[in-house]
């Protein structure tokens, strides 16, 4: 009884929260209980006007009237004294009326894709405004009072006809995001360097021929983008941007870079495509870039230090040498191995004893987890919540069996009790498939769709882990394949998806090996070695599986397998090992055929 009450409390809290966020009324419905309405969504309804009665919703905090056919707003909107967010994107508004200035609580104002050519002269009366987006309008000048919006944090003026930014922009000390791209700006005032909080500055496709020297004072800047301009150089002061993570300067006329560009210690992404560069400073090799783009320049070679940096994502012209991804992976493995060996050799006797004890504790923990496996240990229980939310939406809301299964999940699902839920998890796995038009029908966010799609994956993967714990390898293989192929994991992070893929394939290798079908196990480990990008030491696993193998013969068989690789148009690839052929899919982590061969033939078995 306690369990049921606990679960019902969870459902009540969750459903109450979901209802508060999700309830969507028509204006007529909202006017029946105006004192209760804080959120109103009138977007995408082909409205040509908003009734004046909207002024009765005096407790409204969020109003979305985007994607309609509005040419003006009713004066009564000015009565919404508690309004904090107004979204009016994608309409036909030509001006922002003066009565908007009555919205003293307004923090978020979005007016993208309208036809607005002027702003109110006293716009600074919106003193609490933190976010203002005016992308794709017809603004050519900003009123003087605009620069008195002292709480403004995000400003997007993309795609207007603004030719000048006042030096008074330095007053906007709270500004973290400034987007000015696609405006005919000739220059930026030196005062822009006083924006101490600025983290993002986008200046693409303006008409800038130089950047202000004061840009080096933007100590919090993380993302600077000034591509598709007329820049011939960049100020040396830019090397003072210690927090800069992304620098995009493609499609300019830049002929040289500051010698000390290697001082940008946090830089991860550098785009210099299509410029006039003839060389790259060696100091760039001091960085740990994840992306370096140098195509369409006059560079003939890269400094050794830049090559040694080992960046995986490099775009360059054909005549410029840079190691292949496979060669970089091999060097990385050698470097990490040497680092581990050096560290081990330098340990004192006391440190070695401490390390041995920590390793013993780690192995004991792994042994315990192996007995009660659950890869998605933290998020598996979330499927209960997401399944409940799904059960409230058509067509699942009419599925009595589905609702019964959801209610039956009374307590938290964890590695110790997952085997008790084999039947309900099977039902959820098979019955939670999301229809193609589900997002549109229910106006769901991408996050919600991902959560719903992952119900099937989390169920399949949990069942696979349960069978692995029980050493029921045939069933484990069945559900691992379901989790890998039929119900793959979804995430905004490609890395997270890939780690899940690698884990499943490792577990498939273990299962096949336990069933004495090691040749298939080797296939999965070979695929993981191709894919791994540093996520796992699959060479070591192959050596463990090869304890009773003729190492020379195995090495030859792997070399033969490398020659059988066939890449398909969809990015998947086949490998044949000792007469067994399997198809693998690595998504964006796929390698070229040449790299695959290099990786496989470099596997060390001794």
PDB file of N, CA, C and O in Angstrom, residues 370-373 419 422 463-473 475-476:
ATOM      1  N   UNK A 370      28.595  -5.976 -12.085  1.00  0.00           N
ATOM      2  CA  UNK A 370      28.458  -7.018 -13.099  1.00  0.00           C
ATOM      3  C   UNK A 370      27.380  -8.012 -12.692  1.00  0.00           C
ATOM      4  O   UNK A 370      26.658  -8.545 -13.541  1.00  0.00           O
ATOM      5  N   UNK A 371      27.250  -8.218 -11.397  1.00  0.00           N
ATOM      6  CA  UNK A 371      26.225  -9.141 -10.901  1.00  0.00           C
ATOM      7  C   UNK A 371      24.839  -8.538 -11.047  1.00  0.00           C
ATOM      8  O   UNK A 371      23.858  -9.250 -11.276  1.00  0.00           O
ATOM      9  N   UNK A 372      24.755  -7.207 -10.912  1.00  0.00           N
ATOM     10  CA  UNK A 372      23.480  -6.502 -11.073  1.00  0.00           C
ATOM     11  C   UNK A 372      23.685  -5.385 -12.099  1.00  0.00           C
ATOM     12  O   UNK A 372      23.812  -4.219 -11.759  1.00  0.00           O
ATOM     13  N   UNK A 373      23.719  -5.763 -13.350  1.00  0.00           N
ATOM     14  CA  UNK A 373      24.054  -4.831 -14.423  1.00  0.00           C
ATOM     15  C   UNK A 373      22.889  -3.887 -14.730  1.00  0.00           C
ATOM     16  O   UNK A 373      21.733  -4.281 -14.724  1.00  0.00           O
ATOM     17  N   UNK A 419      15.104  -7.038 -12.650  1.00  0.00           N
ATOM     18  CA  UNK A 419      14.685  -8.379 -13.095  1.00  0.00           C
ATOM     19  C   UNK A 419      13.254  -8.699 -12.677  1.00  0.00           C
ATOM     20  O   UNK A 419      12.637  -9.619 -13.216  1.00  0.00           O
ATOM     21  N   UNK A 422      10.403  -7.708 -15.779  1.00  0.00           N
ATOM     22  CA  UNK A 422      10.623  -8.192 -17.135  1.00  0.00           C
ATOM     23  C   UNK A 422       9.352  -8.074 -17.989  1.00  0.00           C
ATOM     24  O   UNK A 422       9.393  -7.596 -19.125  1.00  0.00           O
ATOM     25  N   UNK A 463      16.405  -4.787 -19.947  1.00  0.00           N
ATOM     26  CA  UNK A 463      16.122  -6.227 -20.053  1.00  0.00           C
ATOM     27  C   UNK A 463      17.383  -6.989 -20.468  1.00  0.00           C
ATOM     28  O   UNK A 463      17.666  -8.069 -19.949  1.00  0.00           O
ATOM     29  N   UNK A 464      18.132  -6.423 -21.406  1.00  0.00           N
ATOM     30  CA  UNK A 464      19.381  -7.057 -21.840  1.00  0.00           C
ATOM     31  C   UNK A 464      20.347  -7.191 -20.672  1.00  0.00           C
ATOM     32  O   UNK A 464      20.962  -8.251 -20.470  1.00  0.00           O
ATOM     33  N   UNK A 465      20.468  -6.124 -19.879  1.00  0.00           N
ATOM     34  CA  UNK A 465      21.353  -6.167 -18.722  1.00  0.00           C
ATOM     35  C   UNK A 465      20.890  -7.203 -17.700  1.00  0.00           C
ATOM     36  O   UNK A 465      21.699  -7.895 -17.075  1.00  0.00           O
ATOM     37  N   UNK A 466      19.575  -7.296 -17.528  1.00  0.00           N
ATOM     38  CA  UNK A 466      19.026  -8.283 -16.591  1.00  0.00           C
ATOM     39  C   UNK A 466      19.390  -9.702 -17.023  1.00  0.00           C
ATOM     40  O   UNK A 466      19.799 -10.534 -16.207  1.00  0.00           O
ATOM     41  N   UNK A 467      19.270  -9.987 -18.315  1.00  0.00           N
ATOM     42  CA  UNK A 467      19.608 -11.319 -18.820  1.00  0.00           C
ATOM     43  C   UNK A 467      21.116 -11.574 -18.772  1.00  0.00           C
ATOM     44  O   UNK A 467      21.558 -12.704 -18.530  1.00  0.00           O
ATOM     45  N   UNK A 468      21.926 -10.527 -18.976  1.00  0.00           N
ATOM     46  CA  UNK A 468      23.376 -10.682 -18.842  1.00  0.00           C
ATOM     47  C   UNK A 468      23.747 -11.026 -17.407  1.00  0.00           C
ATOM     48  O   UNK A 468      24.597 -11.887 -17.170  1.00  0.00           O
ATOM     49  N   UNK A 469      23.095 -10.352 -16.451  1.00  0.00           N
ATOM     50  CA  UNK A 469      23.353 -10.644 -15.045  1.00  0.00           C
ATOM     51  C   UNK A 469      23.020 -12.091 -14.713  1.00  0.00           C
ATOM     52  O   UNK A 469      23.699 -12.740 -13.915  1.00  0.00           O
ATOM     53  N   UNK A 470      21.970 -12.598 -15.354  1.00  0.00           N
ATOM     54  CA  UNK A 470      21.537 -13.983 -15.119  1.00  0.00           C
ATOM     55  C   UNK A 470      22.303 -14.987 -15.987  1.00  0.00           C
ATOM     56  O   UNK A 470      22.039 -16.188 -15.936  1.00  0.00           O
ATOM     57  N   UNK A 471      23.241 -14.458 -16.812  1.00  0.00           N
ATOM     58  CA  UNK A 471      24.046 -15.280 -17.729  1.00  0.00           C
ATOM     59  C   UNK A 471      23.184 -16.042 -18.731  1.00  0.00           C
ATOM     60  O   UNK A 471      23.545 -17.121 -19.190  1.00  0.00           O
ATOM     61  N   UNK A 472      22.040 -15.468 -19.052  1.00  0.00           N
ATOM     62  CA  UNK A 472      21.179 -16.010 -20.103  1.00  0.00           C
ATOM     63  C   UNK A 472      21.573 -15.303 -21.396  1.00  0.00           C
ATOM     64  O   UNK A 472      20.928 -14.344 -21.841  1.00  0.00           O
ATOM     65  N   UNK A 473      22.655 -15.764 -22.001  1.00  0.00           N
ATOM     66  CA  UNK A 473      23.269 -15.047 -23.113  1.00  0.00           C
ATOM     67  C   UNK A 473      22.419 -15.017 -24.388  1.00  0.00           C
ATOM     68  O   UNK A 473      22.402 -13.990 -25.075  1.00  0.00           O
ATOM     69  N   UNK A 475      19.160 -14.751 -24.625  1.00  0.00           N
ATOM     70  CA  UNK A 475      18.171 -13.688 -24.416  1.00  0.00           C
ATOM     71  C   UNK A 475      18.868 -12.322 -24.357  1.00  0.00           C
ATOM     72  O   UNK A 475      18.327 -11.326 -24.850  1.00  0.00           O
ATOM     73  N   UNK A 476      20.045 -12.285 -23.768  1.00  0.00           N
ATOM     74  CA  UNK A 476      20.793 -11.026 -23.718  1.00  0.00           C
ATOM     75  C   UNK A 476      21.082 -10.531 -25.129  1.00  0.00           C
ATOM     76  O   UNK A 476      20.911  -9.339 -25.432  1.00  0.00           O
TER      77      UNK A 476
END
